[in-house]
Coordinates of C-alpha atoms in Angstrom, one line a residue:
X1 CA -75.0 71.2 -129.9
X2 CA -77.7 73.0 -127.9
X3 CA -80.1 71.1 -125.6
X4 CA -82.9 71.7 -128.1
X5 CA -80.9 70.0 -130.8
X6 CA -80.2 67.1 -128.5
X7 CA -84.0 66.9 -127.9
X8 CA -84.7 66.9 -131.6
X9 CA -82.2 64.1 -132.1
X10 CA -83.9 62.0 -129.4
X11 CA -87.3 62.3 -130.9
X12 CA -86.0 61.9 -134.5
X13 CA -84.9 58.5 -133.5
X14 CA -88.1 57.8 -131.7
X15 CA -90.0 58.7 -134.9
X16 CA -88.0 56.3 -137.0
X17 CA -88.2 53.5 -134.5
X18 CA -91.1 53.7 -132.0
X19 CA -90.0 53.2 -128.4
X20 CA -92.7 52.4 -125.9
X21 CA -92.4 54.5 -122.8
X22 CA -89.4 56.3 -124.2
X23 CA -89.5 59.2 -121.8
X24 CA -92.6 58.8 -119.9
X25 CA -95.2 56.6 -118.3
X26 CA -97.5 56.4 -121.3
X27 CA -100.5 58.6 -121.1
X28 CA -104.1 57.3 -120.8
X29 CA -105.8 55.8 -123.8
X30 CA -109.4 57.0 -123.6
X31 CA -111.8 54.4 -124.9
X32 CA -114.2 56.6 -126.8
X33 CA -117.1 55.1 -128.7
X34 CA -116.2 54.4 -132.3
X35 CA -112.5 55.4 -131.8
X36 CA -109.9 52.9 -132.9
X37 CA -106.2 53.9 -132.3
X38 CA -103.6 52.2 -134.6
X39 CA -101.0 50.1 -132.8
X40 CA -98.1 52.1 -134.1
X41 CA -99.7 55.2 -132.8
X42 CA -100.0 53.6 -129.4
X43 CA -96.3 52.6 -129.5
X44 CA -95.4 56.3 -130.1
X45 CA -97.5 57.5 -127.1
X46 CA -94.8 59.8 -125.6
X47 CA -96.6 61.6 -122.8
X48 CA -96.9 61.8 -119.0
X49 CA -100.7 62.3 -118.7
X50 CA -103.6 63.4 -120.9
X51 CA -104.6 66.7 -122.4
X52 CA -107.9 65.4 -123.8
X53 CA -110.9 66.4 -121.7
X54 CA -114.4 66.4 -123.2
X55 CA -115.4 69.6 -121.2
X56 CA -112.7 71.6 -123.1
X57 CA -113.9 70.3 -126.5
X58 CA -117.5 71.4 -126.9
X59 CA -118.8 73.1 -130.0
X60 CA -116.1 71.6 -132.3
X61 CA -113.2 73.9 -131.2
X62 CA -110.1 74.6 -133.2
X63 CA -107.3 72.8 -131.4
X64 CA -103.5 73.4 -131.5
X65 CA -101.3 70.5 -130.3
X66 CA -97.5 71.2 -130.0
X67 CA -95.2 68.2 -130.2
X68 CA -97.2 65.7 -132.2
X69 CA -95.6 62.4 -131.2
X70 CA -97.3 59.6 -133.0
X71 CA -100.5 61.5 -133.3
X72 CA -102.7 59.8 -130.7
X73 CA -103.9 63.0 -129.0
X74 CA -104.3 64.6 -132.4
X75 CA -106.7 61.8 -133.3
X76 CA -108.5 62.1 -130.0
X77 CA -109.0 65.8 -130.5
X78 CA -110.3 65.2 -134.0
X79 CA -112.9 62.9 -132.5
X80 CA -114.5 66.1 -131.1
X81 CA -113.8 68.4 -134.0
X82 CA -114.7 66.6 -137.2
X83 CA -114.0 69.2 -139.8
X84 CA -111.1 70.0 -142.1
X85 CA -108.2 71.7 -140.4
X86 CA -109.8 71.8 -137.0
X87 CA -106.8 70.2 -135.3
X88 CA -103.4 71.8 -135.9
X89 CA -100.3 69.7 -135.1
X90 CA -96.9 71.5 -134.8
X91 CA -93.5 69.8 -134.5
X92 CA -89.9 70.7 -135.1
X93 CA -88.9 67.2 -136.1
X94 CA -89.8 66.4 -139.7
X95 CA -89.5 62.7 -139.2
X96 CA -92.1 62.9 -136.4
X97 CA -94.5 64.8 -138.7
X98 CA -93.9 62.1 -141.4
X99 CA -94.6 59.3 -138.9
X100 CA -97.8 61.1 -137.7
X101 CA -99.0 61.5 -141.3
X102 CA -98.5 57.8 -141.9
X103 CA -100.3 56.9 -138.6
X104 CA -103.2 59.2 -139.7
X105 CA -103.6 57.2 -142.9
X106 CA -103.9 54.0 -140.9
X107 CA -106.4 55.7 -138.5
X108 CA -108.5 56.7 -141.5
X109 CA -108.7 53.0 -142.6
X110 CA -109.7 52.0 -139.0
X111 CA -112.2 54.7 -138.3
X112 CA -115.2 55.4 -140.6
X113 CA -115.7 58.9 -139.2
X114 CA -112.1 60.1 -139.5
X115 CA -110.6 62.0 -142.4
X116 CA -106.9 62.9 -142.5
X117 CA -107.9 66.4 -143.6
X118 CA -109.3 67.0 -140.1
X119 CA -105.7 67.4 -139.0
X120 CA -103.3 70.1 -140.3
X121 CA -99.7 69.2 -139.6
X122 CA -97.2 72.0 -139.7
X123 CA -93.4 72.4 -139.3
X124 CA -92.6 74.7 -136.5
X125 CA -91.7 74.9 -132.8
X126 CA -93.3 76.0 -129.5
X127 CA -91.1 79.1 -129.4
X128 CA -92.2 80.4 -132.8
X129 CA -95.7 78.9 -133.5
X130 CA -96.8 79.0 -137.2
X131 CA -100.3 80.1 -136.0
X132 CA -102.1 83.4 -136.2
X133 CA -102.9 85.5 -133.2
X134 CA -106.1 84.6 -131.3
X135 CA -107.0 81.8 -133.7
X136 CA -107.4 78.7 -131.6
X137 CA -109.8 77.7 -128.8
X138 CA -107.7 75.1 -127.2
X139 CA -103.9 74.7 -127.2
X140 CA -102.3 71.6 -125.7
X141 CA -98.9 70.0 -125.0
X142 CA -97.9 66.8 -123.3
X143 CA -94.5 66.4 -121.7
X144 CA -92.9 69.1 -123.8
X145 CA -92.7 72.3 -121.9
X146 CA -90.8 70.7 -119.0
X147 CA -87.9 70.2 -121.4
X148 CA -87.4 73.9 -121.8
X149 CA -85.0 76.0 -119.8
X150 CA -86.7 78.9 -118.0
X151 CA -86.3 81.6 -120.7
X152 CA -87.5 79.3 -123.4
X153 CA -90.4 78.1 -121.2
X154 CA -91.5 81.7 -120.7
X155 CA -91.4 82.2 -124.5
X156 CA -93.4 79.0 -125.2
X157 CA -96.1 80.1 -122.7
X158 CA -96.2 83.6 -124.3
X159 CA -96.6 82.0 -127.7
X160 CA -99.5 79.8 -126.7
X161 CA -101.1 82.8 -124.9
X162 CA -100.8 84.8 -128.2
X163 CA -102.5 82.2 -130.4
X164 CA -105.4 81.5 -128.0
X165 CA -108.7 83.3 -128.4
X166 CA -110.0 85.2 -125.3
X167 CA -111.2 82.6 -122.8
X168 CA -109.3 79.9 -124.7
X169 CA -107.6 77.1 -122.8
X170 CA -104.0 75.8 -122.6
X171 CA -104.1 72.2 -121.5
X172 CA -100.8 70.7 -120.3
X173 CA -99.3 67.6 -118.8
X174 CA -95.7 67.9 -117.4
X175 CA -93.5 66.4 -114.8
X176 CA -92.8 68.5 -111.7
X177 CA -90.4 68.0 -108.8
X178 CA -90.3 69.6 -105.3
X179 CA -86.7 68.5 -104.6
X180 CA -83.5 70.3 -105.7
X181 CA -81.4 68.6 -108.4
X182 CA -77.7 68.6 -108.8
X183 CA -76.1 70.9 -111.4
X184 CA -74.9 67.7 -113.1
X185 CA -78.4 66.4 -113.5
X186 CA -79.7 69.8 -114.7
X187 CA -76.9 70.0 -117.3
X188 CA -77.5 66.5 -118.7
X189 CA -79.2 67.4 -122.0
X190 CA -80.4 63.9 -122.8
X191 CA -82.1 63.5 -119.4
X192 CA -83.7 66.8 -120.0
X193 CA -84.9 65.6 -123.4
X194 CA -86.3 62.5 -121.6
X195 CA -88.6 64.6 -119.5
X196 CA -86.7 64.2 -116.2
X197 CA -84.3 66.9 -115.2
X198 CA -86.2 70.0 -116.5
X199 CA -89.0 69.4 -113.9
X200 CA -89.8 72.4 -111.8
X201 CA -91.6 72.7 -108.4
X202 CA -95.3 72.9 -109.0
X203 CA -95.6 76.4 -107.5
X204 CA -92.9 77.8 -109.8
X205 CA -94.6 76.1 -112.8
X206 CA -97.9 77.7 -111.9
X207 CA -96.3 81.1 -111.3
X208 CA -94.8 81.0 -114.8
X209 CA -98.2 80.3 -116.3
X210 CA -99.9 83.2 -114.5
X211 CA -97.0 85.6 -115.1
X212 CA -97.8 85.5 -118.9
X213 CA -101.4 86.6 -118.2
X214 CA -103.6 83.5 -117.6
X215 CA -106.2 84.6 -115.1
X216 CA -107.5 81.2 -114.2
X217 CA -105.6 78.0 -113.7
X218 CA -106.9 74.5 -112.8
X219 CA -104.7 71.8 -111.4
X220 CA -106.7 68.8 -112.5
X221 CA -104.5 65.9 -111.5
X222 CA -101.2 65.2 -109.8
X223 CA -99.7 61.7 -109.6
X224 CA -96.5 59.8 -109.1
X225 CA -94.3 59.6 -112.1
X226 CA -90.6 58.7 -111.8
X227 CA -87.8 58.2 -109.3
X228 CA -84.1 59.2 -109.8
X229 CA -82.0 57.1 -107.5
X230 CA -78.3 57.4 -106.6
X231 CA -77.7 53.9 -108.1
X232 CA -78.6 55.2 -111.5
X233 CA -78.3 59.0 -111.6
X234 CA -76.0 61.8 -110.3
X235 CA -77.8 62.4 -107.1
X236 CA -77.0 61.8 -103.4
X237 CA -80.7 61.2 -102.5
X238 CA -83.7 59.6 -104.1
X239 CA -85.6 62.3 -106.1
X240 CA -89.3 61.8 -106.5
X241 CA -90.9 63.3 -109.7
X242 CA -94.7 63.7 -110.1
X243 CA -96.7 64.5 -113.2
X244 CA -99.4 67.2 -113.2
X245 CA -102.3 68.0 -115.5
X246 CA -103.1 71.7 -115.7
X247 CA -105.6 73.8 -117.7
X248 CA -104.7 77.5 -118.0
X249 CA -107.6 79.7 -119.2
X250 CA -107.1 83.0 -121.0
X251 CA -109.4 84.9 -118.7
X252 CA -108.7 88.5 -117.7
X253 CA -106.4 88.7 -114.7
X254 CA -108.4 89.7 -111.6
X255 CA -107.3 92.8 -109.8
X256 CA -106.4 90.7 -106.7
X257 CA -104.4 88.0 -108.7
X258 CA -105.2 84.8 -110.5
X259 CA -107.7 82.2 -109.5
X260 CA -105.7 78.9 -109.1
X261 CA -107.8 75.8 -108.3
X262 CA -105.8 73.0 -106.6
X263 CA -108.8 70.9 -105.5
X264 CA -109.8 72.8 -102.3
X265 CA -113.4 72.7 -101.0
X266 CA -115.2 74.9 -98.5
X267 CA -118.3 73.7 -96.5
X268 CA -120.4 76.0 -94.3
X269 CA -122.0 74.3 -91.4
X270 CA -123.3 77.2 -89.3
X271 CA -126.8 78.0 -88.2
X272 CA -128.0 80.0 -91.2
X273 CA -129.4 78.7 -94.5
X274 CA -126.3 80.1 -96.3
X275 CA -123.2 82.2 -95.8
X276 CA -122.6 85.1 -98.2
X277 CA -119.1 86.6 -97.9
X278 CA -120.2 89.6 -100.0
X279 CA -117.4 88.9 -102.5
X280 CA -119.4 86.8 -104.9
X281 CA -119.3 83.5 -102.9
X282 CA -122.4 82.0 -101.4
X283 CA -122.0 78.8 -99.4
X284 CA -125.2 76.8 -98.8
X285 CA -125.7 75.0 -95.6
X286 CA -123.5 71.9 -95.5
X287 CA -123.0 71.9 -99.3
X288 CA -119.4 71.5 -100.7
X289 CA -118.2 74.4 -102.9
X290 CA -115.0 74.1 -104.9
X291 CA -112.9 77.2 -104.2
X292 CA -109.7 78.6 -105.6
X293 CA -106.7 79.0 -103.3
X294 CA -107.3 82.7 -103.1
X295 CA -110.9 82.3 -102.0
X296 CA -109.9 79.6 -99.5
X297 CA -107.5 82.0 -98.0
X298 CA -110.1 84.8 -97.8
X299 CA -112.6 82.5 -96.1
X300 CA -110.0 81.3 -93.6
X301 CA -109.2 84.9 -92.8
X302 CA -112.8 85.4 -91.6
X303 CA -111.8 83.5 -88.5
X304 CA -115.1 81.6 -88.3
X305 CA -115.6 78.3 -86.6
X306 CA -118.4 77.2 -88.9
X307 CA -116.5 76.9 -92.2
X308 CA -114.5 73.8 -93.1
X309 CA -111.8 74.3 -95.8
X310 CA -110.0 71.3 -97.2
X311 CA -106.4 71.1 -98.0
X312 CA -105.4 70.9 -101.7
X313 CA -106.2 67.6 -103.2
X314 CA -104.7 68.5 -106.6
X315 CA -107.8 67.1 -108.3
X316 CA -110.3 69.5 -109.8
X317 CA -113.1 68.7 -112.2
X318 CA -114.9 72.0 -112.6
X319 CA -117.4 74.3 -110.9
X320 CA -116.9 76.4 -107.8
X321 CA -116.4 79.9 -106.7
X322 CA -115.0 81.8 -109.7

């Protein structure tokens, strides 16, 4: 049995009998006006963060969500795109698709605005998406891509890049880990399916995203997630795992490399009204400007003593230099 078959078995069982917190710290339940989320949908909330952000969802976008779970984020996306087929949900586990359909019928009873036809559920997987080229505005996955081994992760990223329109957005939430893991942990297919031992270091995760062509990447949140202790797992040391929320934008790749925002800020406090670096960045006197890591490095290389550049906060909420 391959690790992907093991994963399918884990989530087949989770579809048939909801398991609160099965693999993850359950993701946020946004309290949007007029939105009522069915209890069974909440119980099947298998994620490590959130991929739903109103600034990604203007103008009723077409949204693709891979790995549907109980359908909570599908319903949240439909809140912003209230038209037939606007939200496409793809899953390889037929039982999960059936459970999501049932949950949508309950959601329709609880929400006057919602129609099940807003959501198009399709059988398929992240490695072979049943979606046309450049046909969606936003693609999303929550605690799925971390399960893939490296070659499959690259394929999944290439597939989402393929289906996104130019300037479309891939919004993801995944566990990451900066510490090495034992071969025994990495080889444990069930722990991989439970969103634990497939976790990559953040920089490697970001590199894989940009290598498939995404020109802009936003690290929007980074938070504590899980601990693997020697008392419970095959490790000689305590391993700390974080979860990260990232948005990768299908912008053209800049000649000097991708713009990656990790929550850095530049502040000019010199004697002039503003500082122009003649590379497209104007810093007003004592006004914070969000900058990508590339711009932060270029400003630091100027060697000035009147520019403050913050370290990465791993929180980014828009705006800035690029």
